Amino acid sequence: MTTSGPGSPSSSATVLTRRAARSAQNVWSGVLFGVGLVAFVDEAVFHQLLHWHHFYDRGTTELGLVSDGVFHAISWFATIAGLFLLADLRRRDALWWPRWIGGVLAGAGGFQLYDGLIQHKVMGLHQIRYVENLLAYDIAWNVSAAVLLAAGLVLIVRTSPARARAHAEAT
């Protein structure tokens, strides 16, 4: 009979091995959840509560509302997919919370930065808010996105399987 209960040396090595084997799944589950979460906040706060914009503002109000609905549905599909992957990680005892949270932050920041730069500026689908001076809104939106993205990437790098193995060997 092998002893591999909590606190035994083989226990932490086994958990590390499972986490390393599912390292990418931890990140991608978090990314999908982060994209869905920040898209939900965008939809709920800026589209519905504040009425600052729709997903697509270059047409009629009805088209804007339909585009909001499609955007909302897709964001929830991403959220649910991320949660299914999270449940699978928990089932396999391979969930690596700091790595997953890094994915959430990177997904949220990456999506928000994509929204602020590509959808707002390059494609012109909508602006954050329709006011005379957009600069303050653009700076706040894109800087907060960059901070989320950077924090997520730092966590992902710090929890790489190679760094985790090196830390485990040093202790």
mmCIF file with all atom_site columns, C-alpha atoms in Angstrom:
data_model
loop_
_atom_site.group_PDB
_atom_site.id
_atom_site.type_symbol
_atom_site.label_atom_id
_atom_site.label_alt_id
_atom_site.label_comp_id
_atom_site.label_asym_id
_atom_site.label_entity_id
_atom_site.label_seq_id
_atom_site.pdbx_PDB_ins_code
_atom_site.Cartn_x
_atom_site.Cartn_y
_atom_site.Cartn_z
_atom_site.occupancy
_atom_site.B_iso_or_equiv
_atom_site.pdbx_formal_charge
_atom_site.auth_seq_id
_atom_site.auth_comp_id
_atom_site.auth_asym_id
_atom_site.auth_atom_id
_atom_site.pdbx_PDB_model_num
ATOM 1   C CA . MET A 1 1   ? 0.000   0.000  0.000   1.00 0.00 ? 1   MET A CA 1
ATOM 2   C CA . THR A 1 2   ? 1.382   3.408  -1.030  1.00 0.00 ? 2   THR A CA 1
ATOM 3   C CA . THR A 1 3   ? 1.078   6.361  1.283   1.00 0.00 ? 3   THR A CA 1
ATOM 4   C CA . SER A 1 4   ? 0.207   9.451  -0.686  1.00 0.00 ? 4   SER A CA 1
ATOM 5   C CA . GLY A 1 5   ? -2.086  11.325 1.633   1.00 0.00 ? 5   GLY A CA 1
ATOM 6   C CA . PRO A 1 6   ? -1.953  15.041 2.324   1.00 0.00 ? 6   PRO A CA 1
ATOM 7   C CA . GLY A 1 7   ? 1.437   16.134 3.586   1.00 0.00 ? 7   GLY A CA 1
ATOM 8   C CA . SER A 1 8   ? 3.343   13.160 2.212   1.00 0.00 ? 8   SER A CA 1
ATOM 9   C CA . PRO A 1 9   ? 6.201   13.916 -0.203  1.00 0.00 ? 9   PRO A CA 1
ATOM 10  C CA . SER A 1 10  ? 4.632   11.999 -3.083  1.00 0.00 ? 10  SER A CA 1
ATOM 11  C CA . SER A 1 11  ? 1.369   13.868 -2.568  1.00 0.00 ? 11  SER A CA 1
ATOM 12  C CA . SER A 1 12  ? 2.772   17.317 -3.434  1.00 0.00 ? 12  SER A CA 1
ATOM 13  C CA . ALA A 1 13  ? 4.788   15.879 -6.324  1.00 0.00 ? 13  ALA A CA 1
ATOM 14  C CA . THR A 1 14  ? 1.665   14.197 -7.687  1.00 0.00 ? 14  THR A CA 1
ATOM 15  C CA . VAL A 1 15  ? -0.386  17.391 -7.454  1.00 0.00 ? 15  VAL A CA 1
ATOM 16  C CA . LEU A 1 16  ? 2.413   19.319 -9.168  1.00 0.00 ? 16  LEU A CA 1
ATOM 17  C CA . THR A 1 17  ? 2.521   16.698 -11.929 1.00 0.00 ? 17  THR A CA 1
ATOM 18  C CA . ARG A 1 18  ? -1.260  16.901 -12.447 1.00 0.00 ? 18  ARG A CA 1
ATOM 19  C CA . ARG A 1 19  ? -1.157  20.698 -12.505 1.00 0.00 ? 19  ARG A CA 1
ATOM 20  C CA . ALA A 1 20  ? 1.753   20.726 -14.945 1.00 0.00 ? 20  ALA A CA 1
ATOM 21  C CA . ALA A 1 21  ? -0.065  18.270 -17.211 1.00 0.00 ? 21  ALA A CA 1
ATOM 22  C CA . ARG A 1 22  ? -3.119  20.559 -17.207 1.00 0.00 ? 22  ARG A CA 1
ATOM 23  C CA . SER A 1 23  ? -1.214  23.838 -17.197 1.00 0.00 ? 23  SER A CA 1
ATOM 24  C CA . ALA A 1 24  ? -2.673  25.096 -20.486 1.00 0.00 ? 24  ALA A CA 1
ATOM 25  C CA . GLN A 1 25  ? -6.197  24.066 -19.477 1.00 0.00 ? 25  GLN A CA 1
ATOM 26  C CA . ASN A 1 26  ? -5.855  26.118 -16.274 1.00 0.00 ? 26  ASN A CA 1
ATOM 27  C CA . VAL A 1 27  ? -4.922  29.171 -18.346 1.00 0.00 ? 27  VAL A CA 1
ATOM 28  C CA . TRP A 1 28  ? -7.518  28.709 -21.115 1.00 0.00 ? 28  TRP A CA 1
ATOM 29  C CA . SER A 1 29  ? -10.317 27.985 -18.667 1.00 0.00 ? 29  SER A CA 1
ATOM 30  C CA . GLY A 1 30  ? -9.465  31.239 -16.914 1.00 0.00 ? 30  GLY A CA 1
ATOM 31  C CA . VAL A 1 31  ? -9.156  33.164 -20.186 1.00 0.00 ? 31  VAL A CA 1
ATOM 32  C CA . LEU A 1 32  ? -12.606 32.042 -21.359 1.00 0.00 ? 32  LEU A CA 1
ATOM 33  C CA . PHE A 1 33  ? -14.116 32.883 -17.988 1.00 0.00 ? 33  PHE A CA 1
ATOM 34  C CA . GLY A 1 34  ? -12.348 36.267 -17.941 1.00 0.00 ? 34  GLY A CA 1
ATOM 35  C CA . VAL A 1 35  ? -13.557 37.161 -21.443 1.00 0.00 ? 35  VAL A CA 1
ATOM 36  C CA . GLY A 1 36  ? -17.105 36.201 -20.512 1.00 0.00 ? 36  GLY A CA 1
ATOM 37  C CA . LEU A 1 37  ? -16.961 38.033 -17.197 1.00 0.00 ? 37  LEU A CA 1
ATOM 38  C CA . VAL A 1 38  ? -15.658 41.342 -18.570 1.00 0.00 ? 38  VAL A CA 1
ATOM 39  C CA . ALA A 1 39  ? -18.054 41.125 -21.530 1.00 0.00 ? 39  ALA A CA 1
ATOM 40  C CA . PHE A 1 40  ? -20.928 40.621 -19.084 1.00 0.00 ? 40  PHE A CA 1
ATOM 41  C CA . VAL A 1 41  ? -19.839 43.641 -17.026 1.00 0.00 ? 41  VAL A CA 1
ATOM 42  C CA . ASP A 1 42  ? -19.519 45.707 -20.236 1.00 0.00 ? 42  ASP A CA 1
ATOM 43  C CA . GLU A 1 43  ? -22.980 44.624 -21.381 1.00 0.00 ? 43  GLU A CA 1
ATOM 44  C CA . ALA A 1 44  ? -24.690 45.101 -18.015 1.00 0.00 ? 44  ALA A CA 1
ATOM 45  C CA . VAL A 1 45  ? -23.044 48.382 -17.010 1.00 0.00 ? 45  VAL A CA 1
ATOM 46  C CA . PHE A 1 46  ? -22.302 50.281 -20.227 1.00 0.00 ? 46  PHE A CA 1
ATOM 47  C CA . HIS A 1 47  ? -25.049 48.921 -22.491 1.00 0.00 ? 47  HIS A CA 1
ATOM 48  C CA . GLN A 1 48  ? -27.994 48.379 -20.142 1.00 0.00 ? 48  GLN A CA 1
ATOM 49  C CA . LEU A 1 49  ? -27.548 50.505 -17.014 1.00 0.00 ? 49  LEU A CA 1
ATOM 50  C CA . LEU A 1 50  ? -25.732 53.580 -18.328 1.00 0.00 ? 50  LEU A CA 1
ATOM 51  C CA . HIS A 1 51  ? -26.989 53.352 -21.948 1.00 0.00 ? 51  HIS A CA 1
ATOM 52  C CA . TRP A 1 52  ? -23.647 54.643 -23.200 1.00 0.00 ? 52  TRP A CA 1
ATOM 53  C CA . HIS A 1 53  ? -23.506 52.428 -26.282 1.00 0.00 ? 53  HIS A CA 1
ATOM 54  C CA . HIS A 1 54  ? -24.608 49.205 -27.980 1.00 0.00 ? 54  HIS A CA 1
ATOM 55  C CA . PHE A 1 55  ? -22.305 46.570 -29.386 1.00 0.00 ? 55  PHE A CA 1
ATOM 56  C CA . TYR A 1 56  ? -23.056 47.923 -32.871 1.00 0.00 ? 56  TYR A CA 1
ATOM 57  C CA . ASP A 1 57  ? -24.013 51.603 -33.013 1.00 0.00 ? 57  ASP A CA 1
ATOM 58  C CA . ARG A 1 58  ? -23.765 52.263 -36.737 1.00 0.00 ? 58  ARG A CA 1
ATOM 59  C CA . GLY A 1 59  ? -27.359 51.288 -37.486 1.00 0.00 ? 59  GLY A CA 1
ATOM 60  C CA . THR A 1 60  ? -30.795 51.568 -35.925 1.00 0.00 ? 60  THR A CA 1
ATOM 61  C CA . THR A 1 61  ? -31.585 51.213 -32.233 1.00 0.00 ? 61  THR A CA 1
ATOM 62  C CA . GLU A 1 62  ? -33.249 47.870 -32.979 1.00 0.00 ? 62  GLU A CA 1
ATOM 63  C CA . LEU A 1 63  ? -30.085 46.597 -34.676 1.00 0.00 ? 63  LEU A CA 1
ATOM 64  C CA . GLY A 1 64  ? -28.070 47.838 -31.701 1.00 0.00 ? 64  GLY A CA 1
ATOM 65  C CA . LEU A 1 65  ? -30.284 45.873 -29.311 1.00 0.00 ? 65  LEU A CA 1
ATOM 66  C CA . VAL A 1 66  ? -30.042 42.710 -31.418 1.00 0.00 ? 66  VAL A CA 1
ATOM 67  C CA . SER A 1 67  ? -26.260 43.070 -31.556 1.00 0.00 ? 67  SER A CA 1
ATOM 68  C CA . ASP A 1 68  ? -26.244 43.449 -27.755 1.00 0.00 ? 68  ASP A CA 1
ATOM 69  C CA . GLY A 1 69  ? -28.207 40.203 -27.442 1.00 0.00 ? 69  GLY A CA 1
ATOM 70  C CA . VAL A 1 70  ? -25.810 38.301 -29.700 1.00 0.00 ? 70  VAL A CA 1
ATOM 71  C CA . PHE A 1 71  ? -22.828 39.774 -27.825 1.00 0.00 ? 71  PHE A CA 1
ATOM 72  C CA . HIS A 1 72  ? -24.397 38.785 -24.497 1.00 0.00 ? 72  HIS A CA 1
ATOM 73  C CA . ALA A 1 73  ? -25.087 35.214 -25.672 1.00 0.00 ? 73  ALA A CA 1
ATOM 74  C CA . ILE A 1 74  ? -21.553 34.720 -26.988 1.00 0.00 ? 74  ILE A CA 1
ATOM 75  C CA . SER A 1 75  ? -20.040 36.114 -23.795 1.00 0.00 ? 75  SER A CA 1
ATOM 76  C CA . TRP A 1 76  ? -22.071 33.675 -21.714 1.00 0.00 ? 76  TRP A CA 1
ATOM 77  C CA . PHE A 1 77  ? -21.015 30.765 -23.952 1.00 0.00 ? 77  PHE A CA 1
ATOM 78  C CA . ALA A 1 78  ? -17.403 31.723 -23.184 1.00 0.00 ? 78  ALA A CA 1
ATOM 79  C CA . THR A 1 79  ? -18.178 31.924 -19.459 1.00 0.00 ? 79  THR A CA 1
ATOM 80  C CA . ILE A 1 80  ? -19.906 28.527 -19.410 1.00 0.00 ? 80  ILE A CA 1
ATOM 81  C CA . ALA A 1 81  ? -17.111 26.908 -21.450 1.00 0.00 ? 81  ALA A CA 1
ATOM 82  C CA . GLY A 1 82  ? -14.579 28.292 -18.971 1.00 0.00 ? 82  GLY A CA 1
ATOM 83  C CA . LEU A 1 83  ? -16.604 26.908 -16.064 1.00 0.00 ? 83  LEU A CA 1
ATOM 84  C CA . PHE A 1 84  ? -16.860 23.456 -17.686 1.00 0.00 ? 84  PHE A CA 1
ATOM 85  C CA . LEU A 1 85  ? -13.083 23.409 -18.083 1.00 0.00 ? 85  LEU A CA 1
ATOM 86  C CA . LEU A 1 86  ? -12.759 24.563 -14.459 1.00 0.00 ? 86  LEU A CA 1
ATOM 87  C CA . ALA A 1 87  ? -15.024 21.723 -13.293 1.00 0.00 ? 87  ALA A CA 1
ATOM 88  C CA . ASP A 1 88  ? -12.902 19.250 -15.267 1.00 0.00 ? 88  ASP A CA 1
ATOM 89  C CA . LEU A 1 89  ? -9.758  20.596 -13.592 1.00 0.00 ? 89  LEU A CA 1
ATOM 90  C CA . ARG A 1 90  ? -11.345 20.180 -10.157 1.00 0.00 ? 90  ARG A CA 1
ATOM 91  C CA . ARG A 1 91  ? -12.477 16.651 -11.030 1.00 0.00 ? 91  ARG A CA 1
ATOM 92  C CA . ARG A 1 92  ? -8.929  15.735 -12.040 1.00 0.00 ? 92  ARG A CA 1
ATOM 93  C CA . ASP A 1 93  ? -7.509  17.461 -8.927  1.00 0.00 ? 93  ASP A CA 1
ATOM 94  C CA . ALA A 1 94  ? -5.418  19.614 -11.276 1.00 0.00 ? 94  ALA A CA 1
ATOM 95  C CA . LEU A 1 95  ? -6.850  23.067 -10.545 1.00 0.00 ? 95  LEU A CA 1
ATOM 96  C CA . TRP A 1 96  ? -4.075  25.585 -10.047 1.00 0.00 ? 96  TRP A CA 1
ATOM 97  C CA . TRP A 1 97  ? -5.857  28.666 -8.642  1.00 0.00 ? 97  TRP A CA 1
ATOM 98  C CA . PRO A 1 98  ? -3.103  31.265 -9.178  1.00 0.00 ? 98  PRO A CA 1
ATOM 99  C CA . ARG A 1 99  ? -2.622  30.108 -12.787 1.00 0.00 ? 99  ARG A CA 1
ATOM 100 C CA . TRP A 1 100 ? -6.384  30.079 -13.395 1.00 0.00 ? 100 TRP A CA 1
ATOM 101 C CA . ILE A 1 101 ? -6.766  33.583 -11.920 1.00 0.00 ? 101 ILE A CA 1
ATOM 102 C CA . GLY A 1 102 ? -3.907  34.711 -14.167 1.00 0.00 ? 102 GLY A CA 1
ATOM 103 C CA . GLY A 1 103 ? -5.933  33.400 -17.095 1.00 0.00 ? 103 GLY A CA 1
ATOM 104 C CA . VAL A 1 104 ? -9.039  35.250 -15.879 1.00 0.00 ? 104 VAL A CA 1
ATOM 105 C CA . LEU A 1 105 ? -7.149  38.546 -15.614 1.00 0.00 ? 105 LEU A CA 1
ATOM 106 C CA . ALA A 1 106 ? -5.404  38.042 -18.968 1.00 0.00 ? 106 ALA A CA 1
ATOM 107 C CA . GLY A 1 107 ? -8.688  37.118 -20.666 1.00 0.00 ? 107 GLY A CA 1
ATOM 108 C CA . ALA A 1 108 ? -10.528 40.084 -19.166 1.00 0.00 ? 108 ALA A CA 1
ATOM 109 C CA . GLY A 1 109 ? -7.749  42.544 -19.962 1.00 0.00 ? 109 GLY A CA 1
ATOM 110 C CA . GLY A 1 110 ? -7.090  41.125 -23.416 1.00 0.00 ? 110 GLY A CA 1
ATOM 111 C CA . PHE A 1 111 ? -10.743 41.318 -24.392 1.00 0.00 ? 111 PHE A CA 1
ATOM 112 C CA . GLN A 1 112 ? -11.148 44.821 -22.984 1.00 0.00 ? 112 GLN A CA 1
ATOM 113 C CA . LEU A 1 113 ? -8.012  46.009 -24.810 1.00 0.00 ? 113 LEU A CA 1
ATOM 114 C CA . TYR A 1 114 ? -9.239  44.392 -28.050 1.00 0.00 ? 114 TYR A CA 1
ATOM 115 C CA . ASP A 1 115 ? -12.599 46.103 -27.544 1.00 0.00 ? 115 ASP A CA 1
ATOM 116 C CA . GLY A 1 116 ? -11.017 49.491 -26.830 1.00 0.00 ? 116 GLY A CA 1
ATOM 117 C CA . LEU A 1 117 ? -8.527  49.436 -29.694 1.00 0.00 ? 117 LEU A CA 1
ATOM 118 C CA . ILE A 1 118 ? -10.027 47.278 -32.448 1.00 0.00 ? 118 ILE A CA 1
ATOM 119 C CA . GLN A 1 119 ? -13.793 47.610 -31.988 1.00 0.00 ? 119 GLN A CA 1
ATOM 120 C CA . HIS A 1 120 ? -13.791 51.229 -30.832 1.00 0.00 ? 120 HIS A CA 1
ATOM 121 C CA . LYS A 1 121 ? -11.023 52.732 -32.965 1.00 0.00 ? 121 LYS A CA 1
ATOM 122 C CA . VAL A 1 122 ? -10.186 50.482 -35.934 1.00 0.00 ? 122 VAL A CA 1
ATOM 123 C CA . MET A 1 123 ? -13.639 49.095 -36.772 1.00 0.00 ? 123 MET A CA 1
ATOM 124 C CA . GLY A 1 124 ? -15.663 51.976 -35.341 1.00 0.00 ? 124 GLY A CA 1
ATOM 125 C CA . LEU A 1 125 ? -18.448 49.675 -34.112 1.00 0.00 ? 125 LEU A CA 1
ATOM 126 C CA . HIS A 1 126 ? -19.107 51.941 -31.135 1.00 0.00 ? 126 HIS A CA 1
ATOM 127 C CA . GLN A 1 127 ? -17.418 54.315 -28.713 1.00 0.00 ? 127 GLN A CA 1
ATOM 128 C CA . ILE A 1 128 ? -17.286 53.950 -24.952 1.00 0.00 ? 128 ILE A CA 1
ATOM 129 C CA . ARG A 1 129 ? -19.497 56.976 -24.593 1.00 0.00 ? 129 ARG A CA 1
ATOM 130 C CA . TYR A 1 130 ? -20.717 59.505 -27.109 1.00 0.00 ? 130 TYR A CA 1
ATOM 131 C CA . VAL A 1 131 ? -19.310 62.761 -25.776 1.00 0.00 ? 131 VAL A CA 1
ATOM 132 C CA . GLU A 1 132 ? -17.250 65.534 -27.337 1.00 0.00 ? 132 GLU A CA 1
ATOM 133 C CA . ASN A 1 133 ? -13.934 64.566 -25.709 1.00 0.00 ? 133 ASN A CA 1
ATOM 134 C CA . LEU A 1 134 ? -13.397 60.786 -25.801 1.00 0.00 ? 134 LEU A CA 1
ATOM 135 C CA . LEU A 1 135 ? -9.752  60.876 -24.753 1.00 0.00 ? 135 LEU A CA 1
ATOM 136 C CA . ALA A 1 136 ? -10.339 60.516 -20.995 1.00 0.00 ? 136 ALA A CA 1
ATOM 137 C CA . TYR A 1 137 ? -12.707 57.579 -21.568 1.00 0.00 ? 137 TYR A CA 1
ATOM 138 C CA . ASP A 1 138 ? -10.321 55.912 -24.017 1.00 0.00 ? 138 ASP A CA 1
ATOM 139 C CA . ILE A 1 139 ? -7.369  56.301 -21.651 1.00 0.00 ? 139 ILE A CA 1
ATOM 140 C CA . ALA A 1 140 ? -9.285  54.950 -18.643 1.00 0.00 ? 140 ALA A CA 1
ATOM 141 C CA . TRP A 1 141 ? -10.654 52.016 -20.673 1.00 0.00 ? 141 TRP A CA 1
ATOM 142 C CA . ASN A 1 142 ? -7.389  51.003 -22.313 1.00 0.00 ? 142 ASN A CA 1
ATOM 143 C CA . VAL A 1 143 ? -5.123  51.592 -19.304 1.00 0.00 ? 143 VAL A CA 1
ATOM 144 C CA . SER A 1 144 ? -7.381  49.494 -17.064 1.00 0.00 ? 144 SER A CA 1
ATOM 145 C CA . ALA A 1 145 ? -7.364  46.802 -19.760 1.00 0.00 ? 145 ALA A CA 1
ATOM 146 C CA . ALA A 1 146 ? -3.570  46.875 -19.988 1.00 0.00 ? 146 ALA A CA 1
ATOM 147 C CA . VAL A 1 147 ? -3.253  46.619 -16.184 1.00 0.00 ? 147 VAL A CA 1
ATOM 148 C CA . LEU A 1 148 ? -5.557  43.575 -16.090 1.00 0.00 ? 148 LEU A CA 1
ATOM 149 C CA . LEU A 1 149 ? -3.695  41.961 -18.984 1.00 0.00 ? 149 LEU A CA 1
ATOM 150 C CA . ALA A 1 150 ? -0.268  42.622 -17.443 1.00 0.00 ? 150 ALA A CA 1
ATOM 151 C CA . ALA A 1 151 ? -1.336  41.293 -14.027 1.00 0.00 ? 151 ALA A CA 1
ATOM 152 C CA . GLY A 1 152 ? -2.684  38.153 -15.666 1.00 0.00 ? 152 GLY A CA 1
ATOM 153 C CA . LEU A 1 153 ? 0.464   37.590 -17.699 1.00 0.00 ? 153 LEU A CA 1
ATOM 154 C CA . VAL A 1 154 ? 2.642   38.043 -14.597 1.00 0.00 ? 154 VAL A CA 1
ATOM 155 C CA . LEU A 1 155 ? 0.632   35.385 -12.749 1.00 0.00 ? 155 LEU A CA 1
ATOM 156 C CA . ILE A 1 156 ? 0.760   33.027 -15.729 1.00 0.00 ? 156 ILE A CA 1
ATOM 157 C CA . VAL A 1 157 ? 4.534   33.385 -16.054 1.00 0.00 ? 157 VAL A CA 1
ATOM 158 C CA . ARG A 1 158 ? 5.086   33.018 -12.297 1.00 0.00 ? 158 ARG A CA 1
ATOM 159 C CA . THR A 1 159 ? 3.080   29.793 -12.268 1.00 0.00 ? 159 THR A CA 1
ATOM 160 C CA . SER A 1 160 ? 4.726   28.157 -15.261 1.00 0.00 ? 160 SER A CA 1
ATOM 161 C CA . PRO A 1 161 ? 5.327   24.435 -14.707 1.00 0.00 ? 161 PRO A CA 1
ATOM 162 C CA . ALA A 1 162 ? 9.113   24.916 -14.940 1.00 0.00 ? 162 ALA A CA 1
ATOM 163 C CA . ARG A 1 163 ? 9.100   27.612 -12.238 1.00 0.00 ? 163 ARG A CA 1
ATOM 164 C CA . ALA A 1 164 ? 6.800   25.520 -10.043 1.00 0.00 ? 164 ALA A CA 1
ATOM 165 C CA . ARG A 1 165 ? 9.124   22.501 -10.348 1.00 0.00 ? 165 ARG A CA 1
ATOM 166 C CA . ALA A 1 166 ? 12.160  24.644 -9.531  1.00 0.00 ? 166 ALA A CA 1
ATOM 167 C CA . HIS A 1 167 ? 10.383  26.082 -6.484  1.00 0.00 ? 167 HIS A CA 1
ATOM 168 C CA . ALA A 1 168 ? 9.310   22.601 -5.318  1.00 0.00 ? 168 ALA A CA 1
ATOM 169 C CA . GLU A 1 169 ? 12.861  21.281 -5.683  1.00 0.00 ? 169 GLU A CA 1
ATOM 170 C CA . ALA A 1 170 ? 14.285  24.243 -3.749  1.00 0.00 ? 170 ALA A CA 1
ATOM 171 C CA . THR A 1 171 ? 11.981  23.660 -0.762  1.00 0.00 ? 171 THR A CA 1
#
